[in-house]
mmCIF file of C-alpha atoms in Angstrom:
data_model
loop_
_atom_site.group_PDB
_atom_site.id
_atom_site.type_symbol
_atom_site.label_atom_id
_atom_site.label_comp_id
_atom_site.label_asym_id
_atom_site.label_seq_id
_atom_site.Cartn_x
_atom_site.Cartn_y
_atom_site.Cartn_z
ATOM 1 C CA UNK A 1092 91.423 133.633 106.042
ATOM 2 C CA UNK A 1093 92.040 133.863 109.755
ATOM 3 C CA UNK A 1094 88.998 131.839 110.786
ATOM 4 C CA UNK A 1095 89.483 129.325 113.612
ATOM 5 C CA UNK A 1096 87.932 126.128 114.898
ATOM 6 C CA UNK A 1097 86.647 126.318 118.472
ATOM 7 C CA UNK A 1098 87.093 122.880 120.012
ATOM 8 C CA UNK A 1099 85.606 121.830 123.343
ATOM 9 C CA UNK A 1100 87.375 118.454 123.251
ATOM 10 C CA UNK A 1101 91.125 117.906 123.624
ATOM 11 C CA UNK A 1102 93.148 114.735 123.139
ATOM 12 C CA UNK A 1103 96.552 114.454 124.784
ATOM 13 C CA UNK A 1104 99.308 113.229 122.472
ATOM 14 C CA UNK A 1105 102.241 112.523 124.764
ATOM 15 C CA UNK A 1106 105.623 111.824 123.171
ATOM 16 C CA UNK A 1107 107.016 110.306 126.378
ATOM 17 C CA UNK A 1108 104.131 107.825 126.448
ATOM 18 C CA UNK A 1109 104.679 107.110 122.729
ATOM 19 C CA UNK A 1110 108.307 106.129 123.331
ATOM 20 C CA UNK A 1111 107.572 104.306 126.580
ATOM 21 C CA UNK A 1112 104.585 102.294 125.341
ATOM 22 C CA UNK A 1113 106.222 101.058 122.149
ATOM 23 C CA UNK A 1114 109.594 100.458 123.776
ATOM 24 C CA UNK A 1115 108.523 98.696 126.977
ATOM 25 C CA UNK A 1116 108.774 94.954 127.538
ATOM 26 C CA UNK A 1117 105.188 93.788 127.741
ATOM 27 C CA UNK A 1118 102.488 93.078 128.285
ATOM 28 C CA UNK A 1119 102.399 92.890 124.479
ATOM 29 C CA UNK A 1120 104.206 94.155 121.415
ATOM 30 C CA UNK A 1121 100.843 94.713 119.739
ATOM 31 C CA UNK A 1122 100.502 98.373 120.718
ATOM 32 C CA UNK A 1123 100.840 101.282 118.331
ATOM 33 C CA UNK A 1124 100.475 104.516 120.266
ATOM 34 C CA UNK A 1125 99.236 106.557 117.264
ATOM 35 C CA UNK A 1126 96.619 103.859 116.575
ATOM 36 C CA UNK A 1127 95.338 104.164 120.145
ATOM 37 C CA UNK A 1128 95.080 107.946 119.777
ATOM 38 C CA UNK A 1129 93.176 107.420 116.512
ATOM 39 C CA UNK A 1130 90.894 104.889 118.240
ATOM 40 C CA UNK A 1131 89.550 107.612 120.560
ATOM 41 C CA UNK A 1132 89.751 110.441 118.037
ATOM 42 C CA UNK A 1133 87.702 108.546 115.452
ATOM 43 C CA UNK A 1134 84.592 108.603 117.657
ATOM 44 C CA UNK A 1135 84.618 112.411 117.531
ATOM 45 C CA UNK A 1136 85.637 112.713 113.880
ATOM 46 C CA UNK A 1137 82.741 110.487 112.800
ATOM 47 C CA UNK A 1138 80.379 112.944 114.515
ATOM 48 C CA UNK A 1139 82.204 116.055 113.245
ATOM 49 C CA UNK A 1140 83.020 117.144 116.796
ATOM 50 C CA UNK A 1141 86.149 119.351 116.631
ATOM 51 C CA UNK A 1142 89.172 118.209 118.634
ATOM 52 C CA UNK A 1143 92.407 119.945 119.663
ATOM 53 C CA UNK A 1144 95.589 117.910 120.125
ATOM 54 C CA UNK A 1145 97.459 119.037 123.247
ATOM 55 C CA UNK A 1146 100.434 118.045 125.391
ATOM 56 C CA UNK A 1147 99.936 116.122 128.621
ATOM 57 C CA UNK A 1148 101.676 118.979 130.459
ATOM 58 C CA UNK A 1149 99.105 121.534 129.294
ATOM 59 C CA UNK A 1150 98.466 123.948 132.206
ATOM 60 C CA UNK A 1151 95.186 124.031 134.097
ATOM 61 C CA UNK A 1152 94.011 127.383 132.755
ATOM 62 C CA UNK A 1153 94.104 126.019 129.200
ATOM 63 C CA UNK A 1154 92.560 122.661 130.152
ATOM 64 C CA UNK A 1155 89.593 124.540 131.588
ATOM 65 C CA UNK A 1156 88.786 125.775 128.069
ATOM 66 C CA UNK A 1157 87.644 122.218 127.234
ATOM 67 C CA UNK A 1158 84.583 120.296 128.382
ATOM 68 C CA UNK A 1159 86.350 116.972 127.824
ATOM 69 C CA UNK A 1160 90.010 115.895 127.886
ATOM 70 C CA UNK A 1161 91.045 112.448 126.630
ATOM 71 C CA UNK A 1162 94.411 110.786 127.331
ATOM 72 C CA UNK A 1163 94.739 107.505 125.374
ATOM 73 C CA UNK A 1164 97.293 105.019 126.748
ATOM 74 C CA UNK A 1165 98.959 107.669 128.932
ATOM 75 C CA UNK A 1166 101.504 105.170 130.275
ATOM 76 C CA UNK A 1167 103.901 107.925 131.432
ATOM 77 C CA UNK A 1168 102.561 110.538 133.825
ATOM 78 C CA UNK A 1169 105.024 113.407 133.998
ATOM 79 C CA UNK A 1170 105.465 115.508 137.175
ATOM 80 C CA UNK A 1171 102.460 117.705 137.937
ATOM 81 C CA UNK A 1172 100.171 116.111 135.326
ATOM 82 C CA UNK A 1173 98.102 114.043 137.775
ATOM 83 C CA UNK A 1174 97.616 117.016 140.082
ATOM 84 C CA UNK A 1175 96.561 119.251 137.165
ATOM 85 C CA UNK A 1176 94.043 116.651 135.968
ATOM 86 C CA UNK A 1177 92.629 116.282 139.478
ATOM 87 C CA UNK A 1178 92.080 120.037 139.661
ATOM 88 C CA UNK A 1179 90.547 120.093 136.168
ATOM 89 C CA UNK A 1180 88.027 117.353 136.961
ATOM 90 C CA UNK A 1181 87.240 118.566 140.480
ATOM 91 C CA UNK A 1182 86.294 121.953 138.999
ATOM 92 C CA UNK A 1183 83.820 120.369 136.586
ATOM 93 C CA UNK A 1184 85.827 118.931 133.714
ATOM 94 C CA UNK A 1185 85.406 115.450 132.228
ATOM 95 C CA UNK A 1186 88.411 113.199 131.641
ATOM 96 C CA UNK A 1187 88.875 109.869 129.861
ATOM 97 C CA UNK A 1188 91.831 107.493 130.059
ATOM 98 C CA UNK A 1189 92.222 103.766 130.558
ATOM 99 C CA UNK A 1190 94.360 100.754 129.714
ATOM 100 C CA UNK A 1191 98.115 101.191 130.245
ATOM 101 C CA UNK A 1192 97.651 104.593 131.912
ATOM 102 C CA UNK A 1193 99.739 105.791 134.835
ATOM 103 C CA UNK A 1194 102.227 102.916 134.927
ATOM 104 C CA UNK A 1195 105.521 104.824 134.472
ATOM 105 C CA UNK A 1196 107.049 107.990 135.877
ATOM 106 C CA UNK A 1197 109.180 110.504 134.018
ATOM 107 C CA UNK A 1198 112.205 108.179 134.313
ATOM 108 C CA UNK A 1199 110.281 105.322 132.659
ATOM 109 C CA UNK A 1200 110.194 103.455 135.975
ATOM 110 C CA UNK A 1201 107.110 101.660 137.241
ATOM 111 C CA UNK A 1202 105.177 103.702 139.799
ATOM 112 C CA UNK A 1203 104.716 101.682 143.020
ATOM 113 C CA UNK A 1204 101.335 101.303 144.683
ATOM 114 C CA UNK A 1205 99.333 99.750 141.862
ATOM 115 C CA UNK A 1206 97.933 100.872 138.506
ATOM 116 C CA UNK A 1207 97.010 103.489 137.354
ATOM 117 C CA UNK A 1208 99.639 105.021 139.612
ATOM 118 C CA UNK A 1209 99.143 108.707 140.373
ATOM 119 C CA UNK A 1210 95.805 108.648 138.543
ATOM 120 C CA UNK A 1211 94.331 106.051 140.918
ATOM 121 C CA UNK A 1212 92.412 108.461 143.163
ATOM 122 C CA UNK A 1213 91.101 110.455 140.198
ATOM 123 C CA UNK A 1214 89.863 107.393 138.307
ATOM 124 C CA UNK A 1215 88.476 105.652 141.406
ATOM 125 C CA UNK A 1216 89.861 102.280 140.311
ATOM 126 C CA UNK A 1217 92.734 99.931 141.073
ATOM 127 C CA UNK A 1218 93.982 97.791 138.196
ATOM 128 C CA UNK A 1219 95.248 94.490 139.562
ATOM 129 C CA UNK A 1220 96.551 93.084 136.293
ATOM 130 C CA UNK A 1221 96.751 93.774 132.558
ATOM 131 C CA UNK A 1222 96.201 90.644 130.495
ATOM 132 C CA UNK A 1223 97.548 90.468 126.943
ATOM 133 C CA UNK A 1224 95.286 88.956 124.288
ATOM 134 C CA UNK A 1225 96.485 86.940 121.312
ATOM 135 C CA UNK A 1226 96.789 88.908 118.026
ATOM 136 C CA UNK A 1227 93.382 87.873 116.672
ATOM 137 C CA UNK A 1228 91.654 87.355 120.023
ATOM 138 C CA UNK A 1229 88.881 89.611 121.310
ATOM 139 C CA UNK A 1230 86.904 89.890 124.531
ATOM 140 C CA UNK A 1231 83.229 90.770 124.857
ATOM 141 C CA UNK A 1232 82.209 93.997 126.596
ATOM 142 C CA UNK A 1233 78.582 94.500 127.614
ATOM 143 C CA UNK A 1234 76.777 97.408 129.257
ATOM 144 C CA UNK A 1235 73.601 99.471 129.058
ATOM 145 C CA UNK A 1236 74.981 101.573 126.185
ATOM 146 C CA UNK A 1237 77.847 99.390 124.928
ATOM 147 C CA UNK A 1238 77.837 95.988 123.249
ATOM 148 C CA UNK A 1239 81.301 95.598 121.794
ATOM 149 C CA UNK A 1240 84.587 93.758 121.650
ATOM 150 C CA UNK A 1241 87.954 94.633 123.125
ATOM 151 C CA UNK A 1242 91.371 93.643 121.839
ATOM 152 C CA UNK A 1243 95.126 93.693 122.599
ATOM 153 C CA UNK A 1244 94.805 93.906 126.421
ATOM 154 C CA UNK A 1245 92.185 93.658 129.157
ATOM 155 C CA UNK A 1246 92.567 95.398 132.525
ATOM 156 C CA UNK A 1247 91.402 93.600 135.669
ATOM 157 C CA UNK A 1248 89.655 96.505 137.401
ATOM 158 C CA UNK A 1249 88.691 96.830 141.064
ATOM 159 C CA UNK A 1250 86.407 99.786 141.725
ATOM 160 C CA UNK A 1251 87.396 102.184 144.504
ATOM 161 C CA UNK A 1252 84.441 104.545 144.299
ATOM 162 C CA UNK A 1253 83.910 104.367 140.540
ATOM 163 C CA UNK A 1254 80.618 103.170 139.071
ATOM 164 C CA UNK A 1255 80.509 100.318 136.563
ATOM 165 C CA UNK A 1256 79.333 101.139 133.027
ATOM 166 C CA UNK A 1257 80.123 97.803 131.349
ATOM 167 C CA UNK A 1258 81.531 94.368 132.177
ATOM 168 C CA UNK A 1259 83.631 91.745 130.399
ATOM 169 C CA UNK A 1260 81.705 88.834 128.931
ATOM 170 C CA UNK A 1261 82.859 85.465 127.680
ATOM 171 C CA UNK A 1262 84.252 82.617 129.752
ATOM 172 C CA UNK A 1263 87.738 83.855 130.675
ATOM 173 C CA UNK A 1264 88.799 84.540 134.252
ATOM 174 C CA UNK A 1265 88.033 88.263 133.956
ATOM 175 C CA UNK A 1266 84.436 87.678 132.848
ATOM 176 C CA UNK A 1267 82.142 89.752 135.056
ATOM 177 C CA UNK A 1268 84.834 92.262 135.990
ATOM 178 C CA UNK A 1269 84.326 95.925 135.187
ATOM 179 C CA UNK A 1270 85.407 96.921 131.678
ATOM 180 C CA UNK A 1271 84.261 100.576 131.683
ATOM 181 C CA UNK A 1272 83.838 102.789 134.742
ATOM 182 C CA UNK A 1273 83.064 106.387 135.662
ATOM 183 C CA UNK A 1274 84.128 108.134 138.863
ATOM 184 C CA UNK A 1275 82.565 111.322 140.190
ATOM 185 C CA UNK A 1276 85.436 113.514 141.375
ATOM 186 C CA UNK A 1277 84.436 116.868 142.787
ATOM 187 C CA UNK A 1278 82.187 118.538 140.230
ATOM 188 C CA UNK A 1279 83.442 116.447 137.282
ATOM 189 C CA UNK A 1280 83.738 112.882 136.042
ATOM 190 C CA UNK A 1281 86.630 110.567 135.167
ATOM 191 C CA UNK A 1282 86.045 107.627 132.803
ATOM 192 C CA UNK A 1283 88.286 104.541 132.685
ATOM 193 C CA UNK A 1284 88.355 102.298 129.601
ATOM 194 C CA UNK A 1285 89.707 98.851 130.487
ATOM 195 C CA UNK A 1286 90.333 97.501 126.984
ATOM 196 C CA UNK A 1287 90.823 98.909 123.463
ATOM 197 C CA UNK A 1288 87.264 98.899 122.117
ATOM 198 C CA UNK A 1289 86.355 98.247 118.498
ATOM 199 C CA UNK A 1290 84.992 101.167 116.471
ATOM 200 C CA UNK A 1291 81.357 100.330 117.223
ATOM 201 C CA UNK A 1292 82.048 100.022 120.929
ATOM 202 C CA UNK A 1293 84.067 103.219 121.188
ATOM 203 C CA UNK A 1294 81.335 105.115 119.347
ATOM 204 C CA UNK A 1295 78.666 103.737 121.685
ATOM 205 C CA UNK A 1296 80.760 104.569 124.756
ATOM 206 C CA UNK A 1297 81.336 108.154 123.621
ATOM 207 C CA UNK A 1298 77.742 108.844 122.498
ATOM 208 C CA UNK A 1299 76.191 109.555 125.936
ATOM 209 C CA UNK A 1300 79.255 111.549 127.017
ATOM 210 C CA UNK A 1301 79.038 113.740 123.915
ATOM 211 C CA UNK A 1302 75.326 114.253 124.533
ATOM 212 C CA UNK A 1303 75.706 115.011 128.242
ATOM 213 C CA UNK A 1304 78.414 117.608 127.580
ATOM 214 C CA UNK A 1305 76.420 119.287 124.813
ATOM 215 C CA UNK A 1306 79.180 118.924 122.228
ATOM 216 C CA UNK A 1307 76.718 119.308 119.315
ATOM 217 C CA UNK A 1308 77.617 116.466 116.946
ATOM 218 C CA UNK A 1309 76.708 116.858 113.266
ATOM 219 C CA UNK A 1310 75.546 113.824 111.316
ATOM 220 C CA UNK A 1311 77.021 113.479 107.820
ATOM 221 C CA UNK A 1312 77.202 110.575 105.362
ATOM 222 C CA UNK A 1313 80.137 108.167 105.423
ATOM 223 C CA UNK A 1314 83.363 109.814 104.187
ATOM 224 C CA UNK A 1315 81.943 113.343 104.429
ATOM 225 C CA UNK A 1316 83.562 115.662 106.977
ATOM 226 C CA UNK A 1317 82.147 118.936 108.242
ATOM 227 C CA UNK A 1318 83.935 121.548 110.306
ATOM 228 C CA UNK A 1319 82.702 124.946 111.442
ATOM 229 C CA UNK A 1320 85.163 127.805 111.613
ATOM 230 C CA UNK A 1321 84.687 131.201 113.274
ATOM 231 C CA UNK A 1322 85.903 134.476 111.781
ATOM 232 C CA UNK A 1323 87.123 137.482 113.757
ATOM 233 C CA UNK A 1324 83.820 139.207 112.979
ATOM 234 C CA UNK A 1325 81.818 136.320 114.467
ATOM 235 C CA UNK A 1326 80.694 134.909 111.111
ATOM 236 C CA UNK A 1327 80.649 131.110 110.952
ATOM 237 C CA UNK A 1328 81.753 129.066 107.962
ATOM 238 C CA UNK A 1329 80.928 125.402 107.354
ATOM 239 C CA UNK A 1330 83.548 123.487 105.375
ATOM 240 C CA UNK A 1331 82.217 120.298 103.759
ATOM 241 C CA UNK A 1332 84.593 117.784 102.172
ATOM 242 C CA UNK A 1333 83.602 114.609 100.331
ATOM 243 C CA UNK A 1334 86.507 112.197 100.787
ATOM 244 C CA UNK A 1335 85.001 109.527 98.523
ATOM 245 C CA UNK A 1336 84.755 108.831 94.810
ATOM 246 C CA UNK A 1337 80.940 108.838 94.817
ATOM 247 C CA UNK A 1338 78.286 111.561 94.993
ATOM 248 C CA UNK A 1339 77.051 112.440 98.480
ATOM 249 C CA UNK A 1340 73.949 114.229 99.729
ATOM 250 C CA UNK A 1341 73.323 115.606 103.186
ATOM 251 C CA UNK A 1342 70.522 117.564 104.760
ATOM 252 C CA UNK A 1343 71.220 119.499 107.966
ATOM 253 C CA UNK A 1344 68.958 122.128 109.464
ATOM 254 C CA UNK A 1345 72.075 123.956 110.676
ATOM 255 C CA UNK A 1346 73.055 124.693 107.055
ATOM 256 C CA UNK A 1347 69.701 126.056 105.867
ATOM 257 C CA UNK A 1348 69.841 129.755 105.098
ATOM 258 C CA UNK A 1349 73.583 129.709 104.594
ATOM 259 C CA UNK A 1350 75.228 130.962 101.412
ATOM 260 C CA UNK A 1351 77.418 128.640 99.325
ATOM 261 C CA UNK A 1352 80.441 130.849 98.753
ATOM 262 C CA UNK A 1353 81.579 128.944 95.655
ATOM 263 C CA UNK A 1354 78.236 129.299 93.837
ATOM 264 C CA UNK A 1355 76.308 132.052 95.637
ATOM 265 C CA UNK A 1356 73.327 129.764 96.179
ATOM 266 C CA UNK A 1357 71.332 129.928 99.410
ATOM 267 C CA UNK A 1358 70.995 126.535 101.102
ATOM 268 C CA UNK A 1359 67.381 125.395 101.457
ATOM 269 C CA UNK A 1360 67.337 121.635 101.752
ATOM 270 C CA UNK A 1361 69.826 118.945 100.697
ATOM 271 C CA UNK A 1362 73.424 119.826 99.845
ATOM 272 C CA UNK A 1363 74.994 117.881 96.977
ATOM 273 C CA UNK A 1364 78.695 117.026 96.945
ATOM 274 C CA UNK A 1365 80.470 115.617 93.905
ATOM 275 C CA UNK A 1366 83.234 113.004 94.304
ATOM 276 C CA UNK A 1367 86.053 114.632 96.299
ATOM 277 C CA UNK A 1368 83.985 117.796 96.242
ATOM 278 C CA UNK A 1369 84.294 120.761 98.595
ATOM 279 C CA UNK A 1370 81.664 123.253 99.699
ATOM 280 C CA UNK A 1371 82.101 126.336 101.881
ATOM 281 C CA UNK A 1372 78.915 127.750 103.388
ATOM 282 C CA UNK A 1373 78.698 131.069 105.203
ATOM 283 C CA UNK A 1374 76.302 130.577 108.095
ATOM 284 C CA UNK A 1375 76.192 134.139 109.370
#
């Protein structure tokens, strides 16, 4: 009781962007804002990296508690948000956004001056056009760390100081254009994702960022989640949940020496989880 998760990653869930993205006319009716939030969140959940969900208007002093802030499909940038994000990144934070970001203001009007609007200087890119893909169509994305497919839309990106991380493949007119970029802004970095990546691609894109920021991912079998909670007395507790109907086994050095609170056993090697089983381990 009373223990808390200490997240170093935050994802912005913005209700104004939710309404604006799903209610706007084009470029496609294929967007589901919650699905786009899940698309980014899943890459952290698969690695058991804790994530806080925050508002886009979160003040700077709270943003600075996180190593990484992610804003999926932030189509509406409310007053003061761009300036707060610029300060956050310039002081050493890392920020990720991308397709459909920065297009509308608080009145749901298009921001003049090109996409991504007020985020243009921060991201170091200018998006000339956003091309809608057919429902079952995909576009190749290739880079040093990413070999994936994008769907729904593809942003035609011109770099204005940002460095290219991946390019579009295939034979369409945007082949060879930047698909993923990173811009050094002050002491921090801002990443721009040009197209909704498939699960494999999003995982590959996030992997080096997670490693660089020291977010300490924990590898567990498919359908097994692990979260670490901190008590007021500093004691850590690992909560393991098997979300499948089959037995699971995992072996993590971080768990060795911990006490299984449901059985009293001391962990020394593999941990067994029954179907839909739960284990709580006091790590000390």
